[in-house]
């Protein structure tokens, strides 16, 4: 089957956004809201098993024994989450986050070869736009034929819904696309939608189990066997084909 599209996760995959981006923005919003919550790095790595910022906060609130009725608690946490998004977007817009090695190069190679690009993320759409604009320029949002976010698909990874939504938008079977992810939840979401998946873990996800990945890489600038060589589009094409 010919490879026609590359589908990228955002947080951890396009850029290492979690530890120094989302985590810091959550803590700023908690402090502003008068909460005595602070997510340090080890705690945040564990909390990342819960996909989605609001869901992560709800999970943590329950752990802290919040007794408020569900509706009231959710409304308060959603309001704090909006403040968190504003903090995060400001940080990204100020140039606080860079793309991971090889991402800009591979996006360029894929575009030059006529492949379509897409995004499948559980984060907030504003965050995706801010990151693309700050790192690749405002016009880069238009490079992506489909951008699936928390706004389109409320079900979060590891549910495959966001990948299924993107494939439907692209009008492609899963066999004609390949996914890029950094976490087990993301890998499960992509493979659950029938996609082959390349995993580039971050320091937050390095200990996770990536069984089922087409390959696991340090990043796109480090080929796993050709020492000193980068990962090319041809390499990606090779990993997009399931072994017999
Ligand atoms: C990553 C997430 C997100 C971010 C926070 O999603 O789980 O929740 O941590 O973003 P993905 P929000 O790997 O699919 O990009 O606070 O906007 O939810």
Coordinates of N, CA and C and ligand atoms in Angstrom, one line a residue:
X1 N 0.8 -1.2 0.0 CA 0.0 0.0 0.0 C 0.9 1.3 0.0
X2 N 0.5 2.3 -0.8 CA 1.3 3.5 -0.8 C 1.0 4.3 0.4
X3 N 2.0 4.9 1.0 CA 1.8 5.8 2.2 C 1.3 7.1 1.7
X4 N 0.2 7.6 2.2 CA -0.3 8.9 1.7 C -0.4 10.0 2.8
X5 N -0.3 9.6 4.1 CA -0.4 10.6 5.1 C 0.4 10.3 6.4
X6 N 0.9 11.3 7.0 CA 1.6 11.2 8.3 C 0.7 11.9 9.3
X7 N 0.4 11.2 10.4 CA -0.5 11.7 11.4 C 0.3 11.9 12.7
X8 N 0.4 13.1 13.2 CA 1.2 13.4 14.4 C 0.4 13.7 15.6
X9 N 0.8 13.1 16.7 CA 0.4 13.6 18.0 C 1.1 14.9 18.3
X10 N 0.7 15.7 19.2 CA 1.3 17.0 19.5 C 2.2 16.9 20.7
X11 N 1.6 16.8 21.9 CA 2.4 16.9 23.1 C 3.3 15.8 23.3
X12 N 4.6 16.1 23.3 CA 5.6 15.0 23.5 C 6.2 14.6 22.2
X13 N 5.4 14.7 21.1 CA 5.8 14.2 19.8 C 6.3 15.3 18.9
X14 N 5.5 16.3 18.6 CA 5.9 17.5 17.8 C 6.9 18.2 18.7
X15 N 6.6 18.4 20.0 CA 7.5 19.1 20.9 C 7.4 18.5 22.3
X16 N 8.4 18.7 23.1 CA 8.4 18.2 24.4 C 7.7 19.3 25.3
X17 N 6.4 19.2 25.3 CA 5.6 20.3 25.9 C 5.2 20.0 27.3
X18 N 5.3 18.8 27.8 CA 4.6 18.5 29.0 C 5.3 19.0 30.3
X19 N 6.6 18.7 30.5 CA 7.3 19.0 31.8 C 7.4 20.5 32.0
X20 N 7.9 21.2 30.9 CA 8.2 22.6 31.1 C 7.1 23.5 30.5
X21 N 6.1 22.9 29.9 CA 5.0 23.7 29.3 C 3.7 23.5 30.1
X22 N 3.1 22.4 29.8 CA 1.7 22.1 30.4 C 1.9 22.1 31.9
X23 N 2.9 21.4 32.5 CA 3.0 21.2 33.9 C 3.1 22.6 34.6
X24 N 3.9 23.4 34.0 CA 4.2 24.8 34.6 C 2.9 25.6 34.5
X25 N 2.2 25.5 33.4 CA 0.9 26.2 33.2 C -0.2 25.7 34.2
X26 N -0.2 24.4 34.4 CA -1.2 23.9 35.4 C -0.8 24.5 36.8
X27 N 0.4 24.5 37.2 CA 0.8 25.0 38.5 C 0.5 26.5 38.7
X28 N 0.7 27.2 37.6 CA 0.4 28.7 37.7 C -1.1 28.9 37.9
X29 N -1.9 28.1 37.2 CA -3.4 28.2 37.3 C -3.8 27.8 38.7
X30 N -3.2 26.8 39.2 CA -3.6 26.3 40.5 C -3.3 27.4 41.6
X31 N -2.1 28.0 41.5 CA -1.8 29.0 42.4 C -2.7 30.2 42.3
X32 N -3.0 30.6 41.1 CA -4.0 31.7 40.9 C -5.3 31.5 41.5
X33 N -5.7 30.2 41.4 CA -7.1 29.8 41.9 C -7.1 29.6 43.4
X34 N -5.9 29.7 44.0 CA -5.8 29.6 45.5 C -5.8 28.1 46.0
X35 N -5.5 27.2 45.0 CA -5.3 25.8 45.4 C -3.9 25.5 45.9
X36 N -3.8 24.7 46.9 CA -2.4 24.3 47.3 C -1.9 23.1 46.5
X37 N -2.3 23.0 45.3 CA -1.8 21.9 44.5 C -0.5 22.3 43.8
X38 N 0.5 21.3 43.8 CA 1.7 21.6 43.0 C 2.1 20.3 42.4
X39 N 2.2 20.2 41.0 CA 2.6 19.0 40.3 C 4.1 19.1 40.0
X40 N 4.9 18.3 40.8 CA 6.3 18.3 40.5 C 6.5 17.3 39.4
X41 N 7.8 17.1 39.0 CA 8.0 16.3 37.8 C 7.7 14.8 38.0
X42 N 8.1 14.2 39.1 CA 7.7 12.8 39.2 C 6.2 12.6 39.3
X43 N 5.5 13.5 40.0 CA 4.0 13.4 40.1 C 3.4 13.5 38.7
X44 N 3.9 14.6 38.0 CA 3.3 14.9 36.7 C 3.5 13.7 35.7
X45 N 4.7 13.0 35.8 CA 4.9 11.9 34.9 C 3.9 10.8 35.2
X46 N 3.5 10.6 36.4 CA 2.5 9.6 36.8 C 1.1 10.1 36.3
X47 N 0.8 11.4 36.5 CA -0.5 11.9 36.1 C -0.7 11.9 34.6
X48 N 0.4 11.8 33.8 CA 0.3 11.8 32.4 C -0.4 10.5 31.9
X49 N -0.6 9.5 32.7 CA -1.3 8.3 32.3 C -2.8 8.7 32.1
X50 N -3.2 9.8 32.6 CA -4.6 10.3 32.4 C -4.5 11.4 31.3
X51 N -5.0 11.0 30.1 CA -5.0 12.0 29.0 C -6.0 13.1 29.1
X52 N -5.6 14.3 28.7 CA -6.5 15.4 28.8 C -6.4 16.2 30.1
X53 N -6.2 17.5 30.0 CA -5.9 18.3 31.1 C -7.1 18.3 32.2
X54 N -8.3 18.5 31.7 CA -9.4 18.5 32.6 C -9.6 17.1 33.3
X55 N -9.5 16.1 32.5 CA -9.6 14.7 33.1 C -8.5 14.5 34.1
X56 N -7.3 15.0 33.8 CA -6.1 14.9 34.8 C -6.4 15.6 36.1
X57 N -7.0 16.8 36.0 CA -7.4 17.5 37.2 C -8.5 16.8 38.0
X58 N -9.5 16.3 37.3 CA -10.6 15.6 38.0 C -10.0 14.4 38.7
X59 N -9.1 13.7 38.0 CA -8.5 12.5 38.6 C -7.8 12.9 39.9
X60 N -7.0 14.0 39.8 CA -6.2 14.4 41.0 C -7.1 14.9 42.1
X61 N -8.1 15.7 41.7 CA -9.0 16.2 42.8 C -9.7 15.0 43.5
X62 N -10.0 14.0 42.8 CA -10.6 12.8 43.5 C -9.6 12.2 44.4
X63 N -8.3 12.1 44.0 CA -7.3 11.6 44.8 C -7.1 12.4 46.1
X64 N -7.3 13.7 45.9 CA -7.2 14.6 47.1 C -8.4 14.6 48.0
X65 N -9.4 13.8 47.6 CA -10.6 13.6 48.4 C -11.6 14.7 48.3
X66 N -11.6 15.5 47.1 CA -12.6 16.5 47.0 C -14.0 15.9 47.1
X67 N -14.8 16.6 47.9 CA -16.1 16.1 48.2 C -17.2 16.8 47.4
X68 N -16.8 17.8 46.7 CA -17.9 18.6 46.0 C -18.6 17.8 45.0
X69 N -19.9 18.1 44.8 CA -20.7 17.3 43.8 C -20.1 17.4 42.4
X70 N -20.2 16.3 41.6 CA -19.5 16.2 40.4 C -19.7 17.5 39.5
X71 N -20.9 18.0 39.3 CA -21.1 19.1 38.4 C -20.4 20.3 38.9
X72 N -20.5 20.6 40.1 CA -19.8 21.8 40.7 C -18.3 21.7 40.6
X73 N -17.8 20.5 40.9 CA -16.4 20.3 40.8 C -15.9 20.5 39.4
X74 N -16.6 19.9 38.5 CA -16.2 20.0 37.1 C -16.2 21.4 36.6
X75 N -17.2 22.2 37.0 CA -17.3 23.6 36.5 C -16.1 24.4 37.0
X76 N -15.7 24.1 38.3 CA -14.6 24.9 38.9 C -13.3 24.4 38.2
X77 N -13.1 23.1 37.9 CA -11.9 22.7 37.3 C -11.8 23.1 35.9
X78 N -12.9 23.2 35.2 CA -12.9 23.7 33.8 C -12.5 25.2 33.7
X79 N -12.9 25.9 34.7 CA -12.6 27.3 34.8 C -11.0 27.5 35.0
X80 N -10.5 26.7 35.9 CA -9.1 26.7 36.2 C -8.3 26.2 34.9
X81 N -8.9 25.3 34.2 CA -8.2 24.8 33.0 C -8.2 25.8 31.9
X82 N -9.2 26.7 31.9 CA -9.2 27.8 30.9 C -8.0 28.7 31.2
X83 N -7.8 29.0 32.5 CA -6.7 29.8 32.9 C -5.3 29.1 32.6
X84 N -5.3 27.8 32.8 CA -4.1 27.0 32.4 C -3.8 27.2 30.9
X85 N -4.8 27.1 30.1 CA -4.6 27.2 28.6 C -4.0 28.5 28.3
X86 N -4.5 29.6 28.9 CA -4.0 30.9 28.6 C -2.5 31.0 29.0
X87 N -2.2 30.5 30.2 CA -0.8 30.5 30.6 C 0.1 29.7 29.5
X88 N -0.4 28.5 29.1 CA 0.3 27.7 28.2 C 0.5 28.4 26.9
X89 N -0.5 29.0 26.4 CA -0.5 29.6 25.0 C 0.5 30.8 25.1
X90 N 0.5 31.6 26.2 CA 1.4 32.7 26.3 C 2.9 32.2 26.3
X91 N 3.1 31.1 27.0 CA 4.5 30.5 27.1 C 4.9 30.1 25.7
X92 N 4.1 29.4 25.0 CA 4.4 28.9 23.7 C 4.6 30.1 22.7
X93 N 3.7 31.0 22.8 CA 3.8 32.2 21.9 C 5.1 33.0 22.1
X94 N 5.6 32.9 23.3 CA 6.9 33.7 23.6 C 8.1 32.9 23.2
X95 N 7.9 31.8 22.5 CA 9.0 31.0 22.0 C 9.6 30.0 23.0
X96 N 8.8 29.8 24.1 CA 9.3 28.9 25.2 C 9.4 27.4 24.9
X97 N 8.9 27.0 23.7 CA 8.9 25.6 23.4 C 9.4 25.4 21.9
X98 N 10.4 24.5 21.8 CA 10.9 24.2 20.4 C 10.4 22.9 19.9
X99 N 10.4 22.7 18.6 CA 10.0 21.4 18.0 C 11.1 20.4 18.4
X100 N 10.7 19.1 18.4 CA 11.7 18.1 18.7 C 12.6 17.9 17.5
X101 N 13.8 17.3 17.6 CA 14.7 17.2 16.5 C 14.1 16.4 15.4
X102 N 14.3 16.9 14.2 CA 13.8 16.2 13.0 C 12.4 16.4 12.5
X103 N 11.6 17.0 13.4 CA 10.2 17.2 13.1 C 10.0 18.2 11.9
X104 N 10.6 19.3 11.9 CA 10.5 20.3 10.9 C 11.0 19.7 9.5
X105 N 12.1 19.0 9.6 CA 12.7 18.4 8.4 C 11.8 17.4 7.8
X106 N 11.2 16.5 8.7 CA 10.4 15.4 8.1 C 9.0 16.0 7.6
X107 N 8.5 17.0 8.2 CA 7.3 17.7 7.7 C 7.6 18.2 6.3
X108 N 8.8 18.9 6.2 CA 9.1 19.4 4.9 C 9.3 18.4 3.8
X109 N 10.0 17.3 4.2 CA 10.2 16.2 3.2 C 8.8 15.6 2.8
X110 N 7.9 15.4 3.7 CA 6.6 14.8 3.4 C 5.8 15.8 2.5
X111 N 5.9 17.1 2.8 CA 5.1 18.0 1.9 C 5.7 18.0 0.5
X112 N 7.0 18.0 0.5 CA 7.7 18.0 -0.9 C 7.3 16.8 -1.7
X113 N 7.1 15.7 -1.0 CA 6.8 14.4 -1.6 C 5.3 14.3 -1.9
X114 N 4.5 15.3 -1.5 CA 3.1 15.3 -1.8 C 2.2 14.5 -0.8
X115 N 2.8 14.1 0.3 CA 2.1 13.4 1.3 C 1.2 14.4 2.1
X116 N 0.1 13.9 2.6 CA -0.7 14.8 3.5 C -0.3 14.7 4.9
X117 N -0.5 15.8 5.7 CA -0.1 15.8 7.1 C -1.4 16.0 7.9
X118 N -1.4 15.4 9.1 CA -2.6 15.5 10.0 C -2.1 15.5 11.4
X119 N -3.0 15.9 12.3 CA -2.7 16.0 13.7 C -3.8 15.2 14.4
X120 N -3.4 14.4 15.4 CA -4.4 13.7 16.2 C -4.0 13.9 17.7
X121 N -4.7 14.7 18.4 CA -4.2 15.1 19.8 C -5.4 15.1 20.7
X122 N -5.2 15.0 22.0 CA -6.3 15.1 23.0 C -6.2 16.5 23.6
X123 N -5.2 17.3 23.2 CA -5.1 18.6 23.8 C -6.1 19.6 23.2
X124 N -6.0 20.8 23.7 CA -6.9 21.9 23.3 C -6.5 22.5 22.0
X125 N -7.4 22.8 21.1 CA -7.0 23.4 19.8 C -6.2 24.6 19.9
X126 N -6.5 25.5 20.8 CA -5.7 26.8 20.9 C -4.2 26.4 21.1
X127 N -3.9 25.4 21.9 CA -2.5 25.0 22.2 C -1.8 24.5 20.9
X128 N -2.5 23.8 20.1 CA -1.9 23.3 18.8 C -1.6 24.5 17.9
X129 N -2.6 25.4 17.7 CA -2.3 26.5 16.9 C -1.2 27.4 17.4
X130 N -1.1 27.6 18.7 CA 0.0 28.4 19.3 C 1.3 27.8 19.0
X131 N 1.4 26.5 19.1 CA 2.7 25.8 18.9 C 3.1 25.8 17.5
X132 N 2.2 25.6 16.5 CA 2.5 25.6 15.1 C 2.9 27.0 14.7
X133 N 2.2 28.0 15.2 CA 2.5 29.4 14.8 C 3.8 29.8 15.3
X134 N 4.1 29.4 16.6 CA 5.4 29.9 17.2 C 6.6 29.2 16.6
X135 N 6.4 27.9 16.2 CA 7.6 27.2 15.7 C 7.8 27.1 14.2
X136 N 6.7 27.1 13.5 CA 6.7 27.0 12.0 C 6.1 28.1 11.2
X137 N 5.5 29.1 12.0 CA 4.9 30.2 11.3 C 3.4 30.0 11.1
X138 N 2.6 31.1 11.1 CA 1.1 31.0 11.1 C 0.6 30.2 9.9
X139 N 1.3 30.2 8.8 CA 0.8 29.5 7.6 C 0.9 28.0 7.8
X140 N 1.7 27.5 8.7 CA 1.9 26.1 8.9 C 0.6 25.4 9.3
X141 N -0.4 26.1 9.9 CA -1.6 25.5 10.3 C -2.3 24.9 9.1
X142 N -2.2 25.6 8.0 CA -2.7 25.2 6.7 C -2.0 24.0 6.1
X143 N -0.9 23.6 6.6 CA -0.2 22.4 6.0 C -0.9 21.2 6.4
X144 N -1.7 21.2 7.4 CA -2.4 20.0 8.0 C -3.8 19.9 7.4
X145 N -4.0 18.7 6.7 CA -5.2 18.5 6.0 C -6.3 18.2 7.0
X146 N -6.0 17.7 8.2 CA -6.9 17.5 9.3 C -6.3 17.7 10.6
X147 N -7.0 18.4 11.5 CA -6.5 18.6 12.9 C -7.5 18.1 13.9
X148 N -7.4 17.0 14.4 CA -8.3 16.4 15.4 C -7.8 16.8 16.8
X149 N -8.7 17.4 17.6 CA -8.3 17.9 19.0 C -9.4 17.5 19.9
X150 N -9.3 17.9 21.2 CA -10.3 17.6 22.2 C -11.6 18.2 21.8
X151 N -11.6 19.3 21.0 CA -12.8 19.9 20.6 C -13.7 19.0 19.7
X152 N -13.0 18.3 18.8 CA -13.7 17.4 17.8 C -14.1 16.1 18.5
X153 N -13.2 15.6 19.3 CA -13.4 14.2 19.9 C -13.3 14.3 21.4
X154 N -14.4 14.2 22.1 CA -14.2 14.3 23.6 C -13.6 13.1 24.2
X155 N -13.7 11.9 23.5 CA -13.0 10.7 24.1 C -11.5 10.8 23.9
X156 N -10.8 10.7 25.0 CA -9.4 10.9 25.0 C -8.6 9.6 24.8
X157 N -7.4 9.7 24.3 CA -6.5 8.5 24.2 C -6.4 7.9 25.5
X158 N -6.3 6.5 25.6 CA -6.0 5.6 24.6 C -7.2 5.2 23.7
X159 N -8.4 5.8 23.8 CA -9.4 5.5 22.9 C -9.0 5.9 21.5
X160 N -9.3 5.1 20.5 CA -8.8 5.4 19.1 C -9.6 6.5 18.4
X161 N -10.7 7.1 19.1 CA -11.6 8.0 18.4 C -11.0 9.1 17.6
X162 N -10.0 9.8 18.2 CA -9.4 10.9 17.5 C -8.7 10.5 16.2
X163 N -8.1 9.3 16.2 CA -7.4 8.8 15.0 C -8.5 8.4 14.0
X164 N -9.6 7.8 14.5 CA -10.6 7.4 13.5 C -11.2 8.7 12.9
X165 N -11.4 9.7 13.7 CA -12.0 11.0 13.2 C -11.1 11.6 12.1
X166 N -9.8 11.5 12.4 CA -8.8 12.1 11.4 C -8.8 11.3 10.1
X167 N -8.8 10.0 10.2 CA -8.8 9.1 9.0 C -10.1 9.3 8.2
X168 N -11.2 9.5 8.9 CA -12.4 9.8 8.1 C -12.3 11.1 7.4
X169 N -11.8 12.1 8.1 CA -11.6 13.5 7.5 C -10.6 13.4 6.2
X170 N -9.6 12.5 6.4 CA -8.7 12.4 5.3 C -9.2 11.5 4.2
X171 N -10.3 10.7 4.5 CA -10.8 9.8 3.5 C -9.9 8.7 3.2
X172 N -9.1 8.2 4.2 CA -8.1 7.2 4.0 C -8.3 6.0 4.9
X173 N -8.0 4.8 4.4 CA -7.9 3.6 5.3 C -6.7 3.8 6.1
X174 N -6.7 3.1 7.3 CA -5.5 3.2 8.2 C -4.2 2.7 7.6
X175 N -4.3 1.8 6.6 CA -3.1 1.2 6.0 C -2.4 2.2 5.1
X176 N -3.0 3.4 4.8 CA -2.4 4.4 3.9 C -1.8 5.5 4.7
X177 N -1.8 5.4 6.1 CA -1.2 6.5 6.9 C -0.4 5.8 8.0
X178 N 0.4 6.6 8.6 CA 1.2 6.2 9.8 C 1.2 7.2 10.9
X179 N 1.2 6.8 12.1 CA 1.1 7.7 13.2 C 2.4 7.9 13.9
X180 N 2.6 9.1 14.6 CA 3.8 9.4 15.4 C 3.3 9.7 16.8
X181 N 3.8 9.0 17.8 CA 3.4 9.2 19.2 C 4.5 9.1 20.1
X182 N 4.3 9.5 21.4 CA 5.4 9.5 22.4 C 5.0 8.7 23.6
X183 N 3.7 8.3 23.7 CA 3.3 7.6 24.9 C 2.6 6.3 24.6
X184 N 2.4 5.5 25.6 CA 1.7 4.2 25.5 C 0.2 4.5 25.1
X185 N -0.3 5.5 25.8 CA -1.7 5.8 25.5 C -1.9 6.2 24.1
X186 N -1.0 7.0 23.5 CA -1.0 7.4 22.1 C -0.8 6.2 21.2
X187 N 0.1 5.3 21.5 CA 0.3 4.2 20.7 C -0.9 3.3 20.7
X188 N -1.6 3.1 21.8 CA -2.8 2.3 21.9 C -3.9 2.9 21.0
X189 N -4.0 4.3 21.1 CA -5.0 5.0 20.3 C -4.8 4.8 18.8
X190 N -3.5 5.0 18.4 CA -3.2 4.8 17.0 C -3.4 3.4 16.5
X191 N -2.9 2.5 17.2 CA -3.0 1.1 16.7 C -4.4 0.6 16.9
X192 N -5.2 1.1 17.8 CA -6.6 0.8 18.0 C -7.4 1.2 16.8
X193 N -6.9 2.3 16.1 CA -7.6 2.7 14.9 C -7.0 2.0 13.6
X194 N -6.1 1.1 13.9 CA -5.5 0.3 12.8 C -4.3 0.9 12.1
X195 N -3.7 1.9 12.7 CA -2.5 2.6 12.2 C -1.2 1.9 12.7
X196 N -0.2 1.9 11.8 CA 1.1 1.6 12.3 C 1.6 2.8 13.0
X197 N 2.5 2.7 14.0 CA 2.8 3.8 14.8 C 4.3 3.9 15.2
X198 N 5.0 5.0 14.9 CA 6.4 5.2 15.3 C 6.4 5.9 16.6
X199 N 7.1 5.4 17.6 CA 7.1 6.1 18.9 C 8.4 6.8 19.2
X200 N 8.4 8.0 19.6 CA 9.6 8.8 20.0 C 9.3 9.2 21.5
X201 N 9.6 8.4 22.4 CA 9.3 8.7 23.8 C 10.1 10.0 24.3
X202 N 9.5 10.6 25.4 CA 10.2 11.7 26.0 C 10.7 11.2 27.4
X203 N 11.3 12.1 28.2 CA 11.8 11.7 29.5 C 10.6 11.3 30.4
X204 N 9.4 11.9 30.1 CA 8.2 11.5 30.8 C 7.6 10.1 30.5
X205 N 7.9 9.6 29.3 CA 7.3 8.4 28.9 C 8.2 7.2 28.7
X206 N 9.5 7.5 28.9 CA 10.6 6.5 28.5 C 10.4 5.2 29.1
X207 N 9.8 5.1 30.3 CA 9.7 3.8 31.0 C 8.5 3.1 30.5
X208 N 7.7 3.6 29.7 CA 6.4 2.9 29.3 C 6.7 1.8 28.3
X209 N 5.6 0.9 28.2 CA 5.7 -0.3 27.3 C 5.2 0.1 25.9
X210 N 6.1 0.0 24.9 CA 5.8 0.3 23.6 C 5.6 -0.9 22.7
X211 N 5.3 -2.0 23.3 CA 5.0 -3.2 22.5 C 3.9 -2.9 21.4
X212 N 4.2 -3.2 20.2 CA 3.2 -3.0 19.2 C 3.6 -1.8 18.3
X213 N 4.6 -1.1 18.7 CA 5.1 0.1 17.8 C 5.8 -0.5 16.6
X214 N 5.7 0.3 15.5 CA 6.4 -0.1 14.3 C 7.9 0.0 14.5
X215 N 8.3 1.1 15.3 CA 9.7 1.2 15.8 C 9.6 2.2 16.9
X216 N 10.6 2.2 17.8 CA 10.8 3.2 18.9 C 12.1 3.9 18.7
X217 N 12.1 5.2 18.6 CA 13.2 6.0 18.3 C 13.6 7.0 19.4
X218 N 14.8 7.4 19.5 CA 15.2 8.4 20.4 C 14.5 9.7 19.9
X219 N 14.7 10.0 18.6 CA 13.9 11.1 18.0 C 14.2 10.9 16.5
X220 N 13.6 11.8 15.7 CA 13.7 11.6 14.2 C 15.0 12.0 13.6
X221 N 15.9 12.5 14.4 CA 17.3 12.8 13.9 C 18.2 11.7 14.3
X222 N 17.7 10.6 14.9 CA 18.6 9.5 15.2 C 18.0 8.2 14.6
X223 N 18.6 7.7 13.5 CA 18.1 6.4 13.0 C 18.5 5.3 14.0
X224 N 17.7 4.3 14.2 CA 18.0 3.3 15.2 C 19.2 2.4 14.9
X225 N 19.5 2.2 13.6 CA 20.6 1.3 13.3 C 21.7 2.0 12.5
X226 N 21.4 3.0 11.7 CA 22.4 3.7 10.9 C 23.0 4.8 11.7
X227 N 24.0 4.5 12.5 CA 24.6 5.5 13.4 C 25.0 6.8 12.7
X228 N 24.6 7.9 13.3 CA 24.9 9.2 12.7 C 24.0 9.6 11.7
X229 N 23.0 8.8 11.3 CA 22.1 9.1 10.2 C 20.7 9.5 10.8
X230 N 20.0 10.4 10.0 CA 18.7 10.8 10.5 C 17.6 9.8 9.9
X231 N 16.4 9.9 10.4 CA 15.3 9.1 9.9 C 14.7 9.9 8.7
X232 N 14.6 9.2 7.5 CA 14.1 9.8 6.3 C 12.7 9.4 6.1
X233 N 12.1 10.1 5.1 CA 10.7 9.7 4.7 C 10.7 8.2 4.2
X234 N 11.8 7.8 3.5 CA 11.8 6.4 3.0 C 11.8 5.5 4.2
X235 N 12.6 5.8 5.2 CA 12.5 5.0 6.4 C 11.1 4.9 7.0
X236 N 10.4 6.0 7.0 CA 9.0 6.0 7.5 C 8.2 5.1 6.6
X237 N 8.4 5.2 5.3 CA 7.6 4.4 4.4 C 7.8 2.9 4.7
X238 N 9.1 2.5 5.0 CA 9.4 1.1 5.4 C 8.6 0.7 6.6
X239 N 8.6 1.6 7.6 CA 7.9 1.2 8.9 C 6.4 1.2 8.8
X240 N 5.9 1.8 7.7 CA 4.4 1.9 7.5 C 3.9 0.6 7.0
X241 N 4.8 -0.3 6.6 CA 4.3 -1.6 6.0 C 4.5 -2.6 7.1
X242 N 3.4 -3.3 7.4 CA 3.4 -4.4 8.4 C 4.2 -5.5 8.0
X243 N 5.1 -6.1 8.8 CA 5.9 -7.3 8.4 C 4.9 -8.5 8.1
X244 N 5.4 -9.4 7.2 CA 4.5 -10.6 6.9 C 4.4 -11.5 8.1
Ligands
LIG1 C1 -1.5 15.3 25.7 C2 -2.4 15.5 26.8 C3 -2.9 16.9 27.1 C4 -1.9 17.8 27.7 C5 -2.6 19.0 28.2 O1 -2.3 15.0 24.6 O2 -2.8 14.6 27.5 O3 -3.9 16.7 28.0 O4 -1.2 17.2 28.7 O5 -3.5 19.6 27.3 P1 -1.6 14.4 23.3 P2 -4.9 20.2 27.8 O6 -0.5 13.6 23.6 O7 -2.7 13.6 22.6 O8 -1.3 15.6 22.4 O9 -4.7 20.7 29.2 O10 -5.2 21.2 26.8 O11 -5.9 19.0 27.8

